[in-house]
Short mmCIF file of C-alpha atoms and ligand atoms in Angstrom, two decimals:
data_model
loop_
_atom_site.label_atom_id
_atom_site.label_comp_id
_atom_site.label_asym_id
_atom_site.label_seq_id
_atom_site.Cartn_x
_atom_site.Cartn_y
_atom_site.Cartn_z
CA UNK A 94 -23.09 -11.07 17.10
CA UNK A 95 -21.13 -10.92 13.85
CA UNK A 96 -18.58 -8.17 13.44
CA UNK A 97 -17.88 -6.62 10.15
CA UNK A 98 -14.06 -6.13 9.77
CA UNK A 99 -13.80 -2.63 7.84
CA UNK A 100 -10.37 -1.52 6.06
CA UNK A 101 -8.56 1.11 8.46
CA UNK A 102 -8.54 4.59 6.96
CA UNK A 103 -5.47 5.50 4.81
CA UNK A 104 -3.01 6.96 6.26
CA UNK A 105 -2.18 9.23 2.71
CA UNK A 106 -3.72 12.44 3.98
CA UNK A 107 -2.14 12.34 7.56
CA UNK A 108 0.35 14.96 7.15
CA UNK A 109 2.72 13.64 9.43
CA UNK A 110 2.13 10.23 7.97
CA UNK A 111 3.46 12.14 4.75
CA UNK A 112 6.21 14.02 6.73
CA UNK A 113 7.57 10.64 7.85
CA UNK A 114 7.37 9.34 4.64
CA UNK A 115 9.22 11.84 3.15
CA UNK A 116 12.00 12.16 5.95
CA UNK A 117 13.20 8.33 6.75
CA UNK A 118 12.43 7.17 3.33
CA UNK A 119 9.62 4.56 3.99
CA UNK A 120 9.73 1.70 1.90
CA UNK A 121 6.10 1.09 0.53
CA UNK A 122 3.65 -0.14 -2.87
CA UNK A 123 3.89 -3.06 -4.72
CA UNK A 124 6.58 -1.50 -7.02
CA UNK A 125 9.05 -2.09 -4.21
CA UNK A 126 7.82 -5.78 -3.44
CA UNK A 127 8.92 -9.10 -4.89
CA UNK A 128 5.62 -10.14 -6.14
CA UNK A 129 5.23 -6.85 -8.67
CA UNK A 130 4.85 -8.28 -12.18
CA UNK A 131 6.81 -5.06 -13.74
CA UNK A 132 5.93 -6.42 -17.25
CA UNK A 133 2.10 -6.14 -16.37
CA UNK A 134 2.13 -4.00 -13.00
CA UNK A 135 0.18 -6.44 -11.71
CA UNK A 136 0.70 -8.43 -8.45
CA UNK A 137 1.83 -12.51 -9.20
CA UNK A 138 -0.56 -13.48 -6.87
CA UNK A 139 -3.20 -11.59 -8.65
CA UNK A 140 -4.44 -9.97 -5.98
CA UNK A 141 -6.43 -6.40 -7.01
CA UNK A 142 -3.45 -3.98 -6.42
CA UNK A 143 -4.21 -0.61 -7.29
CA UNK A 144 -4.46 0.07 -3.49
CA UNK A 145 -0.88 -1.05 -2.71
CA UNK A 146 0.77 0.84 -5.42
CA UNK A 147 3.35 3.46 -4.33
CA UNK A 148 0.75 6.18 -6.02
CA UNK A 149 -2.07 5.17 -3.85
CA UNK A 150 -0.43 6.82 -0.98
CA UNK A 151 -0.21 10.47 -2.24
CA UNK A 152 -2.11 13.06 -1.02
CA UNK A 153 -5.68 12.76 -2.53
CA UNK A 154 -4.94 9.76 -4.48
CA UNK A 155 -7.98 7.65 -5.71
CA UNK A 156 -7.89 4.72 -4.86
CA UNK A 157 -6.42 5.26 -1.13
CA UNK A 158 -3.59 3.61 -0.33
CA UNK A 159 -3.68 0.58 2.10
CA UNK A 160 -1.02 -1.55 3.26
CA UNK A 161 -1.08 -5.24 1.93
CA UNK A 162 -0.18 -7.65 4.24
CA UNK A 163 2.35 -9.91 1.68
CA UNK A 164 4.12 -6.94 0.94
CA UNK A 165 7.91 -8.44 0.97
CA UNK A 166 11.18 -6.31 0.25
CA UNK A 167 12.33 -6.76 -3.03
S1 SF4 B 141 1.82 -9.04 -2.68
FE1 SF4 B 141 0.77 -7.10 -2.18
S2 SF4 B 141 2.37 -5.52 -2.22
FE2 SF4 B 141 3.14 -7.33 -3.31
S3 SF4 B 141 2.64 -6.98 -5.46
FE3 SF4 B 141 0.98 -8.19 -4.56
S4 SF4 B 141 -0.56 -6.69 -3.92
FE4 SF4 B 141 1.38 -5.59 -4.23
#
């Protein structure tokens, strides 16, 4: 039997997700990783970004936010 892998649900409308966020300062979006292209705010290895942008994990933010697993400090 097959299993379908699924995206986890955000975490943008956890409020202690949001608390945490706000408190220790967590580091997240692709305008904080060293693949953003700031010139086109796309992502140089062209993957479809508008998930992993820093806005994406707002409260009520469309498209939720999801983590991308090449995020890298920049
Ligand atoms: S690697 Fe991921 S986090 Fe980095 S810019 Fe591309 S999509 Fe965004």
């Amino acid at each position: 039997m097959k299993r379908r892998l699924v995206d986890p649900p955000s975490p943008q409308n956890d409020p202690r997700f949001q608390e945490e966020r706000a408190k220790f300062g967590f580091v997240v979006g692709c305008e904080r990783c060293v693949y953003f292209v700031h010139r086109t705010g796309g992502c140089a290895h062209r993957y479809p970004n508008e998930q992993h942008k820093v806005g994406a994990f707002e409260r009520d933010a469309t498209p939720a936010g999801s983590f991308c697993k090449e995020f890298e400090l920049d």
